[in-house]
Short mmCIF file of C-alpha atoms in Angstrom, two decimals:
data_model
loop_
_atom_site.label_atom_id
_atom_site.label_comp_id
_atom_site.label_asym_id
_atom_site.label_seq_id
_atom_site.Cartn_x
_atom_site.Cartn_y
_atom_site.Cartn_z
CA MET A 1 30.70 -6.21 -9.41
CA GLY A 2 29.31 -7.04 -5.97
CA SER A 3 28.57 -3.38 -5.27
CA VAL A 4 26.64 -3.10 -8.54
CA GLU A 5 24.53 -6.15 -7.68
CA GLY A 6 23.99 -4.78 -4.18
CA GLU A 7 22.80 -1.46 -5.57
CA ARG A 8 20.42 -3.25 -7.95
CA ALA A 9 19.04 -5.31 -5.07
CA ARG A 10 18.59 -2.17 -2.96
CA ARG A 11 16.72 -0.40 -5.77
CA SER A 12 14.54 -3.47 -6.28
CA TRP A 13 13.55 -3.50 -2.59
CA VAL A 14 12.90 0.24 -2.54
CA ARG A 15 10.67 -0.17 -5.60
CA THR A 16 8.87 -3.11 -4.02
CA LEU A 17 8.20 -1.38 -0.71
CA THR A 18 7.13 1.87 -2.40
CA ALA A 19 4.75 -0.01 -4.66
CA VAL A 20 3.24 -1.97 -1.75
CA TYR A 21 3.01 0.76 0.89
CA GLY A 22 2.35 3.65 -1.50
CA PRO A 23 -1.11 2.46 -2.62
CA THR A 24 -1.92 1.50 0.97
CA VAL A 25 -1.23 4.93 2.44
CA LEU A 26 -2.96 6.69 -0.48
CA ALA A 27 -6.09 4.54 -0.25
CA SER A 28 -6.08 4.82 3.55
CA ILE A 29 -5.94 8.62 3.37
CA GLY A 30 -8.86 8.59 0.94
CA PHE A 31 -11.08 6.31 2.95
CA GLY A 32 -9.94 7.73 6.26
CA ALA A 33 -11.40 10.97 4.92
CA VAL A 34 -14.90 9.63 4.20
CA ILE A 35 -15.54 6.68 6.52
CA PRO A 36 -16.41 9.01 9.44
CA LEU A 37 -18.63 10.97 7.03
CA ILE A 38 -20.75 8.14 5.62
CA ALA A 39 -23.44 8.41 8.29
CA ILE A 40 -23.42 12.22 8.04
CA GLN A 41 -23.81 12.05 4.25
CA ALA A 42 -26.66 9.56 4.62
CA ARG A 43 -28.42 11.88 7.08
CA ALA A 44 -27.87 14.81 4.73
CA LEU A 45 -29.65 12.81 2.02
CA GLY A 46 -32.71 12.57 4.25
CA THR A 47 -32.58 9.14 5.87
CA SER A 48 -33.13 8.17 9.51
CA VAL A 49 -30.41 7.57 12.11
CA GLY A 50 -31.06 3.81 12.01
CA VAL A 51 -30.68 3.59 8.24
CA ALA A 52 -27.58 5.80 8.36
CA ALA A 53 -26.03 3.44 10.93
CA PHE A 54 -26.89 0.44 8.76
CA ILE A 55 -25.26 2.00 5.69
CA THR A 56 -22.13 2.68 7.74
CA ALA A 57 -22.06 -0.96 8.88
CA LEU A 58 -22.23 -2.22 5.29
CA THR A 59 -18.45 -1.88 4.91
CA GLY A 60 -17.69 -4.43 7.63
CA ILE A 61 -20.50 -6.75 6.52
CA ALA A 62 -19.38 -6.68 2.89
CA GLN A 63 -15.73 -7.21 3.82
CA ALA A 64 -16.57 -10.41 5.69
CA ILE A 65 -18.81 -11.57 2.82
CA GLY A 66 -16.11 -10.76 0.27
CA ASP A 67 -13.18 -12.55 1.95
CA LEU A 68 -13.60 -15.95 0.28
CA PRO A 69 -14.44 -14.54 -3.20
CA ALA A 70 -11.34 -12.33 -2.83
CA GLY A 71 -9.23 -15.48 -2.70
CA PHE A 72 -10.72 -16.59 -6.01
CA VAL A 73 -10.08 -13.21 -7.67
CA THR A 74 -6.51 -12.91 -6.40
CA ASP A 75 -5.67 -16.45 -7.47
CA ARG A 76 -7.06 -15.88 -10.98
CA ILE A 77 -5.61 -12.48 -11.92
CA GLY A 78 -2.72 -12.10 -9.48
CA GLU A 79 -1.96 -9.84 -6.54
CA LYS A 80 -0.85 -6.80 -8.52
CA TYR A 81 -3.85 -6.57 -10.80
CA SER A 82 -6.27 -7.44 -8.00
CA ILE A 83 -5.12 -4.30 -6.17
CA VAL A 84 -5.44 -2.24 -9.36
CA LEU A 85 -8.96 -3.57 -9.95
CA ALA A 86 -10.02 -2.85 -6.35
CA CYS A 87 -8.69 0.71 -6.51
CA LEU A 88 -10.37 1.44 -9.85
CA VAL A 89 -13.76 0.14 -8.69
CA ASP A 90 -13.47 2.23 -5.52
CA ALA A 91 -12.56 5.31 -7.55
CA VAL A 92 -15.60 4.88 -9.80
CA MET A 93 -18.02 4.32 -6.92
CA MET A 94 -16.76 7.29 -4.89
CA ALA A 95 -17.00 9.49 -7.99
CA VAL A 96 -20.62 8.34 -8.39
CA VAL A 97 -21.37 9.35 -4.77
CA PHE A 98 -19.76 12.73 -5.39
CA ALA A 99 -21.84 13.36 -8.51
CA SER A 100 -25.19 11.72 -7.79
CA HIS A 101 -26.38 12.74 -4.26
CA SER A 102 -28.39 9.48 -4.15
CA LEU A 103 -28.91 7.48 -0.94
CA VAL A 104 -29.16 4.19 -2.86
CA LEU A 105 -25.91 4.84 -4.70
CA LEU A 106 -24.23 5.83 -1.44
CA ALA A 107 -25.25 2.48 0.08
CA LEU A 108 -24.06 0.66 -3.05
CA ALA A 109 -20.71 2.47 -2.94
CA VAL A 110 -20.19 1.58 0.73
CA LEU A 111 -21.07 -2.05 -0.03
CA CYS A 112 -18.64 -2.11 -2.95
CA HIS A 113 -15.92 -0.61 -0.79
CA GLY A 114 -16.26 -3.49 1.65
CA LEU A 115 -16.01 -6.04 -1.17
CA THR A 116 -13.04 -4.35 -2.84
CA GLY A 117 -11.45 -3.88 0.58
CA SER A 118 -11.39 -7.68 0.91
CA VAL A 119 -9.60 -8.00 -2.42
CA PHE A 120 -7.19 -5.14 -1.67
CA SER A 121 -6.25 -6.48 1.78
CA LEU A 122 -5.85 -10.10 0.71
CA ALA A 123 -3.77 -9.23 -2.36
CA ARG A 124 -1.37 -7.08 -0.30
CA GLN A 125 -0.97 -9.81 2.31
CA THR A 126 -0.36 -12.52 -0.29
CA TYR A 127 2.12 -10.36 -2.21
CA LEU A 128 4.15 -9.56 0.90
CA THR A 129 4.10 -13.22 1.95
CA GLU A 130 5.54 -14.23 -1.42
CA ARG A 131 7.95 -11.34 -1.86
CA ILE A 132 9.42 -10.53 1.58
CA PRO A 133 12.00 -12.85 3.21
CA LEU A 134 10.85 -14.65 6.37
CA SER A 135 13.43 -12.79 8.48
CA TRP A 136 11.69 -9.48 7.63
CA ARG A 137 8.11 -10.72 7.41
CA ALA A 138 6.75 -9.36 10.70
CA ARG A 139 8.33 -5.94 10.17
CA ALA A 140 6.87 -5.80 6.65
CA MET A 141 3.40 -6.78 7.88
CA SER A 142 3.47 -4.47 10.91
CA THR A 143 4.61 -1.59 8.70
CA LEU A 144 1.65 -2.33 6.43
CA GLY A 145 -0.65 -1.87 9.42
CA GLY A 146 1.29 1.22 10.45
CA VAL A 147 0.97 3.04 7.14
CA MET A 148 -2.76 2.32 7.19
CA ARG A 149 -2.96 4.02 10.59
CA VAL A 150 -1.02 6.99 9.23
CA GLY A 151 -3.54 7.26 6.39
CA TRP A 152 -6.49 7.07 8.78
CA PHE A 153 -4.90 9.85 10.81
CA ILE A 154 -4.27 12.14 7.81
CA GLY A 155 -7.56 11.42 6.03
CA PRO A 156 -9.94 13.13 8.49
CA LEU A 157 -7.71 16.20 8.58
CA ALA A 158 -7.82 16.41 4.79
CA ALA A 159 -11.60 15.92 4.84
CA ALA A 160 -12.05 18.77 7.32
CA ALA A 161 -10.12 21.14 5.06
CA ILE A 162 -12.02 20.02 1.93
CA ILE A 163 -15.45 20.34 3.55
CA ASN A 164 -14.57 23.74 4.92
CA ARG A 165 -13.42 24.92 1.47
CA TRP A 166 -16.06 23.21 -0.69
CA SER A 167 -18.74 20.77 0.56
CA LEU A 168 -19.34 17.38 2.15
CA PRO A 169 -19.72 15.51 -1.19
CA ALA A 170 -16.36 16.95 -2.28
CA ALA A 171 -14.69 14.67 0.27
CA PHE A 172 -15.97 11.68 -1.72
CA GLY A 173 -14.47 13.20 -4.86
CA PHE A 174 -11.15 13.47 -3.01
CA THR A 175 -11.37 9.77 -2.08
CA ALA A 176 -12.03 8.86 -5.72
CA GLY A 177 -8.90 10.75 -6.72
CA MET A 178 -6.77 9.04 -4.06
CA SER A 179 -7.99 5.60 -5.15
CA LEU A 180 -7.19 6.42 -8.78
CA VAL A 181 -3.66 7.54 -7.86
CA ALA A 182 -3.25 4.36 -5.78
CA ALA A 183 -4.16 2.27 -8.84
CA VAL A 184 -1.55 4.09 -10.92
CA VAL A 185 1.15 3.61 -8.27
CA THR A 186 0.31 -0.10 -8.08
CA PHE A 187 1.31 -0.48 -11.73
CA THR A 188 4.91 0.13 -10.60
CA MET A 189 4.77 -2.91 -8.31
CA PRO A 190 7.38 -5.50 -9.40
CA ASP A 191 5.94 -8.77 -10.67
CA LEU A 192 6.48 -11.85 -8.54
CA PRO A 193 9.35 -14.14 -9.60
CA GLY A 194 8.35 -16.34 -12.52
CA GLU A 195 5.37 -14.20 -13.51
CA GLU A 196 4.96 -12.43 -16.82
CA HIS A 197 4.00 -8.77 -17.17
CA GLY A 198 0.69 -7.09 -17.99
CA LEU A 199 -2.14 -9.03 -19.58
CA ALA A 200 0.25 -11.93 -20.16
CA ALA A 201 0.47 -12.37 -16.38
CA ILE A 202 -3.33 -12.58 -16.10
CA ARG A 203 -3.47 -15.13 -18.93
CA GLN A 204 -0.66 -17.08 -17.26
CA ARG A 205 -2.62 -17.18 -14.00
CA SER A 206 -5.87 -18.18 -15.68
CA ARG A 207 -4.18 -21.08 -17.53
CA GLY A 208 -2.55 -22.50 -14.40
CA ASP A 209 -3.91 -25.03 -11.95
CA HIS A 210 -6.07 -23.55 -9.22
CA ALA A 211 -6.80 -24.92 -5.78
CA ARG A 212 -10.43 -25.15 -4.70
CA THR A 213 -11.21 -22.87 -1.78
CA LEU A 214 -13.25 -25.41 0.21
CA SER A 215 -10.61 -28.11 -0.33
CA VAL A 216 -7.86 -25.80 0.94
CA LEU A 217 -9.89 -24.77 3.99
CA ARG A 218 -10.77 -28.38 4.74
CA ALA A 219 -7.14 -29.46 4.51
CA ASN A 220 -6.09 -26.67 6.89
CA ARG A 221 -9.12 -26.77 9.18
CA ARG A 222 -7.11 -27.60 12.30
CA VAL A 223 -4.95 -24.46 12.17
CA LEU A 224 -7.97 -22.33 11.25
CA LEU A 225 -10.08 -23.66 14.13
CA THR A 226 -7.24 -23.32 16.68
CA LEU A 227 -4.93 -20.43 15.84
CA GLY A 228 -7.55 -18.80 13.61
CA THR A 229 -10.10 -18.80 16.43
CA GLY A 230 -7.53 -17.22 18.75
CA CYS A 231 -6.91 -14.46 16.22
CA LEU A 232 -10.66 -13.92 15.94
CA GLY A 233 -10.65 -13.24 19.69
CA LEU A 234 -7.68 -10.87 19.35
CA MET A 235 -9.44 -8.90 16.61
CA LEU A 236 -12.60 -8.77 18.73
CA ILE A 237 -10.66 -7.12 21.58
CA ARG A 238 -8.97 -4.67 19.22
CA ALA A 239 -12.26 -3.64 17.61
CA VAL A 240 -13.93 -2.95 20.96
CA ARG A 241 -11.63 -0.03 21.74
CA GLN A 242 -13.12 2.02 18.91
CA THR A 243 -16.60 1.64 20.41
CA ILE A 244 -16.19 1.53 24.16
CA ILE A 245 -13.83 4.46 24.77
CA PRO A 246 -16.12 7.08 23.13
CA LEU A 247 -19.18 5.58 24.87
CA TRP A 248 -17.43 5.55 28.25
CA CYS A 249 -16.38 9.18 27.84
CA GLU A 250 -19.92 10.18 26.85
CA ALA A 251 -21.38 8.34 29.85
CA HIS A 252 -19.15 10.37 32.18
CA GLY A 253 -20.01 13.73 30.64
CA ILE A 254 -16.64 14.29 28.99
CA PRO A 255 -16.91 16.83 26.12
CA ALA A 256 -16.62 15.59 22.54
CA ALA A 257 -13.44 17.59 21.96
CA THR A 258 -11.77 15.98 24.98
CA THR A 259 -12.99 12.54 23.86
CA SER A 260 -11.39 13.12 20.46
CA LEU A 261 -8.14 14.11 22.18
CA ILE A 262 -8.20 10.95 24.31
CA TYR A 263 -8.83 8.78 21.27
CA SER A 264 -6.13 10.57 19.28
CA MET A 265 -3.63 9.88 22.07
CA SER A 266 -4.56 6.20 21.92
CA MET A 267 -4.08 6.24 18.13
CA GLY A 268 -0.71 7.94 18.65
CA CYS A 269 0.48 4.84 20.50
CA ASP A 270 -0.58 2.79 17.47
CA VAL A 271 1.52 4.85 15.11
CA LEU A 272 4.59 4.92 17.38
CA LEU A 273 4.76 1.22 18.21
CA PHE A 274 4.01 -0.64 14.98
CA PHE A 275 7.65 -1.01 13.87
CA PRO A 276 9.08 -1.97 17.30
CA GLY A 277 6.37 -4.63 17.49
CA GLY A 278 7.40 -6.05 14.12
CA LEU A 279 11.07 -6.00 15.14
CA ILE A 280 10.31 -7.96 18.32
CA MET A 281 8.32 -10.52 16.35
CA ASP A 282 11.15 -11.04 13.85
CA ARG A 283 13.90 -11.17 16.48
CA LEU A 284 12.27 -13.01 19.39
CA GLY A 285 9.19 -14.70 17.95
CA ARG A 286 5.50 -14.05 17.47
CA ARG A 287 4.52 -15.07 21.04
CA TRP A 288 6.52 -12.17 22.52
CA VAL A 289 4.04 -9.73 20.98
CA THR A 290 0.81 -11.71 20.64
CA LEU A 291 0.39 -12.74 24.27
CA PRO A 292 1.49 -9.47 25.96
CA ALA A 293 -0.67 -7.46 23.52
CA ILE A 294 -3.95 -9.29 24.14
CA ALA A 295 -3.23 -9.52 27.88
CA THR A 296 -2.54 -5.76 28.06
CA MET A 297 -5.74 -4.85 26.20
CA SER A 298 -7.76 -7.26 28.35
CA ALA A 299 -6.35 -5.70 31.52
CA GLY A 300 -7.23 -2.24 30.22
CA LEU A 301 -10.85 -3.25 29.66
CA LEU A 302 -11.08 -4.88 33.08
CA VAL A 303 -9.93 -1.70 34.87
CA LEU A 304 -11.98 0.66 32.69
CA PRO A 305 -15.04 0.50 35.04
CA LEU A 306 -12.80 1.94 37.79
CA THR A 307 -12.13 5.13 35.81
CA HIS A 308 -14.42 8.15 36.10
CA HIS A 309 -12.36 11.16 35.01
CA ALA A 310 -10.72 12.23 31.77
CA ALA A 311 -7.19 11.64 33.09
CA THR A 312 -7.80 8.05 34.23
CA ILE A 313 -9.80 7.20 31.12
CA ALA A 314 -6.94 8.58 29.03
CA LEU A 315 -4.51 6.26 30.83
CA VAL A 316 -6.66 3.23 30.00
CA ALA A 317 -7.05 4.42 26.40
CA ALA A 318 -3.26 4.72 26.18
CA LEU A 319 -2.88 1.19 27.55
CA LEU A 320 -5.27 -0.12 24.90
CA GLY A 321 -3.34 1.84 22.29
CA VAL A 322 -0.06 0.28 23.41
CA GLY A 323 -1.49 -3.24 23.07
CA ASN A 324 -3.09 -2.45 19.73
CA GLY A 325 -0.06 -0.64 18.32
CA VAL A 326 2.62 -3.14 19.27
CA SER A 327 0.49 -5.95 17.78
CA SER A 328 0.04 -4.16 14.46
CA GLY A 329 0.22 -6.74 11.69
CA ILE A 330 0.31 -9.75 14.02
CA VAL A 331 -2.79 -11.42 12.59
CA ILE A 332 -1.65 -11.19 8.97
CA THR A 333 1.87 -12.22 10.02
CA LEU A 334 0.59 -15.37 11.71
CA GLY A 335 -1.60 -16.07 8.69
CA ALA A 336 1.42 -15.77 6.40
CA ASP A 337 3.47 -18.04 8.68
CA VAL A 338 0.98 -20.91 8.59
CA SER A 339 -0.20 -20.48 4.99
CA PRO A 340 0.52 -23.35 2.57
CA THR A 341 2.36 -22.75 -0.69
CA TRP A 342 -0.39 -24.47 -2.70
CA GLY A 343 -3.67 -22.62 -2.34
CA ARG A 344 -2.14 -19.72 -0.41
CA SER A 345 -4.64 -17.13 -1.65
CA GLN A 346 -7.58 -19.36 -0.76
CA PHE A 347 -6.17 -20.14 2.68
CA LEU A 348 -5.49 -16.50 3.49
CA ALA A 349 -9.02 -15.65 2.34
CA GLY A 350 -10.36 -18.06 4.96
CA TRP A 351 -7.91 -16.68 7.52
CA ARG A 352 -9.11 -13.14 6.86
CA LEU A 353 -12.71 -14.31 7.30
CA PHE A 354 -11.87 -15.25 10.90
CA ALA A 355 -10.15 -11.91 11.52
CA ASP A 356 -12.90 -9.83 9.93
CA SER A 357 -15.55 -11.76 11.85
CA GLY A 358 -13.85 -10.81 15.12
CA ASN A 359 -13.68 -7.21 13.96
CA ALA A 360 -17.42 -7.21 13.27
CA VAL A 361 -18.48 -9.12 16.41
CA GLY A 362 -16.61 -6.92 18.93
CA PRO A 363 -18.91 -3.86 18.74
CA LEU A 364 -21.96 -6.17 18.69
CA VAL A 365 -20.86 -7.74 21.99
CA VAL A 366 -20.48 -4.29 23.54
CA SER A 367 -23.91 -3.28 22.27
CA ALA A 368 -25.68 -6.46 23.43
CA VAL A 369 -24.15 -6.60 26.92
CA ALA A 370 -24.47 -2.84 27.48
CA GLY A 371 -28.14 -3.00 26.53
CA ALA A 372 -28.79 -5.86 28.94
CA ALA A 373 -26.51 -5.06 31.88
CA GLY A 374 -24.86 -1.68 31.30
CA LEU A 375 -21.61 -0.39 29.84
CA PRO A 376 -19.35 -1.47 32.77
CA ALA A 377 -20.57 -5.04 32.31
CA SER A 378 -19.69 -4.93 28.63
CA ALA A 379 -16.12 -3.82 29.42
CA LEU A 380 -15.75 -6.61 31.97
CA THR A 381 -17.25 -9.19 29.60
CA VAL A 382 -14.89 -8.34 26.78
CA GLY A 383 -11.97 -8.21 29.23
CA VAL A 384 -12.75 -11.75 30.37
CA ILE A 385 -13.04 -12.87 26.75
CA GLY A 386 -9.59 -11.37 26.25
CA LEU A 387 -8.13 -13.36 29.16
CA VAL A 388 -9.60 -16.55 27.73
CA GLY A 389 -8.15 -15.56 24.37
CA THR A 390 -4.74 -15.06 25.99
CA TRP A 391 -4.85 -18.59 27.36
CA TRP A 392 -6.06 -19.96 24.03
CA LEU A 393 -3.34 -18.23 22.01
CA SER A 394 -0.67 -19.36 24.49
CA ARG A 395 -1.53 -22.91 23.43
CA TYR A 396 -1.48 -22.37 19.69
CA VAL A 397 0.87 -19.52 18.73
CA PRO A 398 4.03 -21.30 17.51
CA ARG A 399 7.13 -20.90 19.66
CA ARG A 400 9.30 -20.82 16.57
CA THR A 401 8.78 -19.59 13.01
CA ASP A 402 10.44 -21.89 10.53
CA GLY A 403 8.71 -20.66 7.37
#
C-alpha cells in the first residue's frame, strides 16, 4: 500500500515540475530567439537607432509597470490560468509582428511582452511558493532560473537557423508557436490544494476575499524597505554584467566573435551552478549564497579596469558568471520566504517591483557614469555599490529559514 502511495506521490511531483518548468523553458526559448532581434527588426522597418533602442527597452519598462497589476490578475484568476493567459497574449502579439511588418505593432508587441512577463513570472513564483515544500524551495526556485537560462541559450541558436532558412520575421512566428505550446503545457499543471478545476477555479477565486495591494505593501513595508532594497542592489549588480562586459571588450578592440565567446563562457557558469546554489541555500541557509555571490560580482567589477586583454577579461567575466549562476533564484527564494500567507500575490508583486527596478537601473548607472567619467569609473562605481549591498544584505538576510 505504501509503495502505491509513494508511486502516486512521485508521479504527482513529476507532473508538477514538468508543468511548471516546461512552459518556462518553452517560453524562454521563444523569447530568447527574438529579444536580441527586436532592435534589428525595428531598424529593418526603417526607424532610427535611438527609436530601435527605445523599443528594445520597452520590455523592461513594461515589466516594472506591470508588476503590481500582475498581483491583482494572479489573485483573481489563479496562478495556472494567469500563466495560460500570458502565454496566449504573447502568442497573438508575436504572430501579429510576424504577419504585419509594422513598427507600431512591433512596439506594442514588445510592450505587451513586458506586461505579460510580469504576470508569467509572478504566477510561477507564487505557484512554486504554495506547492513546493520549504525544504526544497531554494532548489525549485534556482532550477526555475536555470531552465530560463537554458532557454535563453537555445533560443538564439534556433533563431539563427530560422533566419538562415527563411527570414527575420519568421523568428517572431517561431516565438508565437513556442508561447502557444507553453500555454497548452500549462493546462497540465496540477491545481493547488483546495482549488477547483477549469472555469470553476476562476469563479472560486473571484468570489473569495481579496487583499488590497496597497494594504499588503503597507503592512510589510519594513521587510520591503530593508531586505527588498538589498535585493534591488543585488539585481542591479547582476544586470550590469550584460552591459559592461561587451562594452569593455569593444573598448579594447576585441572582435565581436571573441566577445560572444567570452560572454558565452560567462553564461556557461550560470547554467552549471544554478542547482548547486539552490542546494547550498536549502542545506546551509540563504546567507551562504547571497553574501558570497554579491561580494564575488562586486570584486569582479572592481578588478575589471585592470584587465586589458581577452584572457584577463574572460577571467573576470567567468567570475561574474560564477556569482550570477550560484545565486540563481535567490531573489525569488527570499521573496517566497518572507511572503505572508494572506495577500501573498500582492506582496510578491511588490517584491518583484524592487527586483525589476534594480534590473532596469543597472544599465542606466553604467551609461550615466561612463558618459560622465568613462567606462572604468562605471565599473568601479557599480563595484562599490555592490560592496555596500553586501554589507546591507548581511544585516537583513535571515540567518535561518523557518517558513
